[in-house]
Tab-separated table of C-alpha atoms in Angstrom:
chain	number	residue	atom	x	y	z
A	9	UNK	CA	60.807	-29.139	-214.093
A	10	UNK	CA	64.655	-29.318	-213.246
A	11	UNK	CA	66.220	-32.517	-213.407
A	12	UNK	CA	68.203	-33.566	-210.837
A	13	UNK	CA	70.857	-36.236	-209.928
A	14	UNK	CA	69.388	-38.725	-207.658
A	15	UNK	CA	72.675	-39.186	-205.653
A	16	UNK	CA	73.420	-35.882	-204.914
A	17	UNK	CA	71.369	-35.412	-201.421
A	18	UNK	CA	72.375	-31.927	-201.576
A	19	UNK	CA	71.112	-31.066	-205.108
A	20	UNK	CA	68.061	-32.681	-203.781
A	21	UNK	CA	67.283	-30.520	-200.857
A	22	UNK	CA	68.228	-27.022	-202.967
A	23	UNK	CA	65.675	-28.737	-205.788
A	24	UNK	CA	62.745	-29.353	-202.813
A	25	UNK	CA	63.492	-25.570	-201.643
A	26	UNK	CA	63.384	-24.248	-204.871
A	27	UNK	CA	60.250	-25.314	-205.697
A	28	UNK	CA	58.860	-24.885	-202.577
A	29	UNK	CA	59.718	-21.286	-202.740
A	30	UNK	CA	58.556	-20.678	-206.274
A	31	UNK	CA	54.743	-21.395	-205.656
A	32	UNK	CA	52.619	-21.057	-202.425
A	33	UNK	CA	50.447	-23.744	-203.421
A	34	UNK	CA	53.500	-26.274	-203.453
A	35	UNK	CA	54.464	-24.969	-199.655
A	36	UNK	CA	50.508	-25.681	-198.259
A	37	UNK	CA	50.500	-28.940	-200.087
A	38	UNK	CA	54.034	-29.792	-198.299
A	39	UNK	CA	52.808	-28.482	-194.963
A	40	UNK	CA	49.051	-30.160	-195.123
A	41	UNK	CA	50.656	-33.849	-196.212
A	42	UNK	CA	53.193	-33.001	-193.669
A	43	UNK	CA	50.708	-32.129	-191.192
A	44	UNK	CA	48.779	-35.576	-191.991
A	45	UNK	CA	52.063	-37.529	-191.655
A	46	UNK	CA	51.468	-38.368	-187.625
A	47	UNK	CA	54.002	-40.933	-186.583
A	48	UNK	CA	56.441	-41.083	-183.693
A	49	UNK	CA	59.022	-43.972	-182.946
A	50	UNK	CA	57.421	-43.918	-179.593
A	51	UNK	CA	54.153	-44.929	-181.011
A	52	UNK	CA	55.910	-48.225	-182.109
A	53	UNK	CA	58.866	-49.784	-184.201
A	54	UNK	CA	57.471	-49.643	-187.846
A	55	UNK	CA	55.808	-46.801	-189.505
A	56	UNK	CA	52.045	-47.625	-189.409
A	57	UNK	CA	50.304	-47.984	-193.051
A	58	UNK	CA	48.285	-44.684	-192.988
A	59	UNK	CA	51.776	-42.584	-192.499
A	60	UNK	CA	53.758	-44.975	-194.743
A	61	UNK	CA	50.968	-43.997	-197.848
A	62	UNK	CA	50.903	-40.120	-196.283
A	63	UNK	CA	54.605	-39.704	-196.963
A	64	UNK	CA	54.145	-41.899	-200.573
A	65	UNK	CA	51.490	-39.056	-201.264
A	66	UNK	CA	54.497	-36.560	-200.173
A	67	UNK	CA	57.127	-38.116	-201.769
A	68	UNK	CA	55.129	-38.078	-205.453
A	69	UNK	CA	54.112	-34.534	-205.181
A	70	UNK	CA	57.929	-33.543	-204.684
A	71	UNK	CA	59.037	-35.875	-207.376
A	72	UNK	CA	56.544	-34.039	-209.301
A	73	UNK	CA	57.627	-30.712	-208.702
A	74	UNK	CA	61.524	-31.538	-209.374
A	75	UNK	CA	62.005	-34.261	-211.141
A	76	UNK	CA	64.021	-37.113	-210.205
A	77	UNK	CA	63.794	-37.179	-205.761
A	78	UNK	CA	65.162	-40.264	-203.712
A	79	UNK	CA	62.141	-39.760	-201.640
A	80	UNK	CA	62.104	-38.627	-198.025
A	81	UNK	CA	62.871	-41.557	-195.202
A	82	UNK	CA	60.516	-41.820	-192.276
A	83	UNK	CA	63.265	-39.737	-190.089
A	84	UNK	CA	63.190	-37.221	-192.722
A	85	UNK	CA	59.449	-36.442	-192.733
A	86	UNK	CA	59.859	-36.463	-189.118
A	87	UNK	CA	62.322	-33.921	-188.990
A	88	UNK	CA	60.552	-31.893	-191.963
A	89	UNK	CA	57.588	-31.639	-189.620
A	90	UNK	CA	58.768	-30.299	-186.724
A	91	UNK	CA	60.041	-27.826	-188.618
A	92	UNK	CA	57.263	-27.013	-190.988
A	93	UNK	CA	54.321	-27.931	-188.995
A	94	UNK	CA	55.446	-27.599	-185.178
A	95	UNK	CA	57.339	-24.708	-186.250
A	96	UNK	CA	60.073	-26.181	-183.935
A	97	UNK	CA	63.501	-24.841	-186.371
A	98	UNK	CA	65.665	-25.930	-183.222
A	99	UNK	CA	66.047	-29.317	-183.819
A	100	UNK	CA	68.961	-31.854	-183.171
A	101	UNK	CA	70.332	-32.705	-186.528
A	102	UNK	CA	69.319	-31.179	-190.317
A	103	UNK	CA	65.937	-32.839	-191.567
A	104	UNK	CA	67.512	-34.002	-194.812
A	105	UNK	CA	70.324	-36.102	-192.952
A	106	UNK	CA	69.709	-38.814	-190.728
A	107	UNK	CA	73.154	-38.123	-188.685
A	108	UNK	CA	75.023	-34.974	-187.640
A	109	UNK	CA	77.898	-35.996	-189.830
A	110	UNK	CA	78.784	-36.102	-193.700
């Protein structure tokens, strides 16, 4: 397990890569909690309790597999899954920032 600095956002992301690349098992794990993460700012303002605890559940398995992680913010998992699990790579801004700029 690598450990990483926690403000480096970019470390991060190569870290989460990494280790989903290494092992399969990591990737379906990523991709099922990802799958079960099922909340849309259209559905309301605040992230409902069963996809708050879904992307806890995500954000401890990836802590797990690199070390130190931030975590990923509700726009983050958002992003993650439409790439991952809608298989939609095409989207508006990168899922590990939460604006187009740096």
């Amino acid at each position: 397990m690598q450990q990483i600095p926690t403000s480096d956002p970019h470390a991060q992301l190569r870290s989460l890569y990494v280790a989903l690349l290494q092992r399969q098992d990591r990737f379906e794990e990523f991709k099922r909690l990802l799958a079960l993460y099922d909340y849309s700012p259209e559905d309301g303002d605040s992230e409902p309790e069963d996809a708050r605890l879904v992307r806890e559940r995500l954000n401890e398995s990836i802590r797990a597999w690199t070390g130190q992680f931030e975590g990923l913010s509700v726009t983050q998992a958002q992003h993650w899954r439409a790439i991952v699990v809608d298989d939609r790579f095409n989207v508006a801004i990168s899922p590990w920032k939460e604006a187009n700029i740096y």
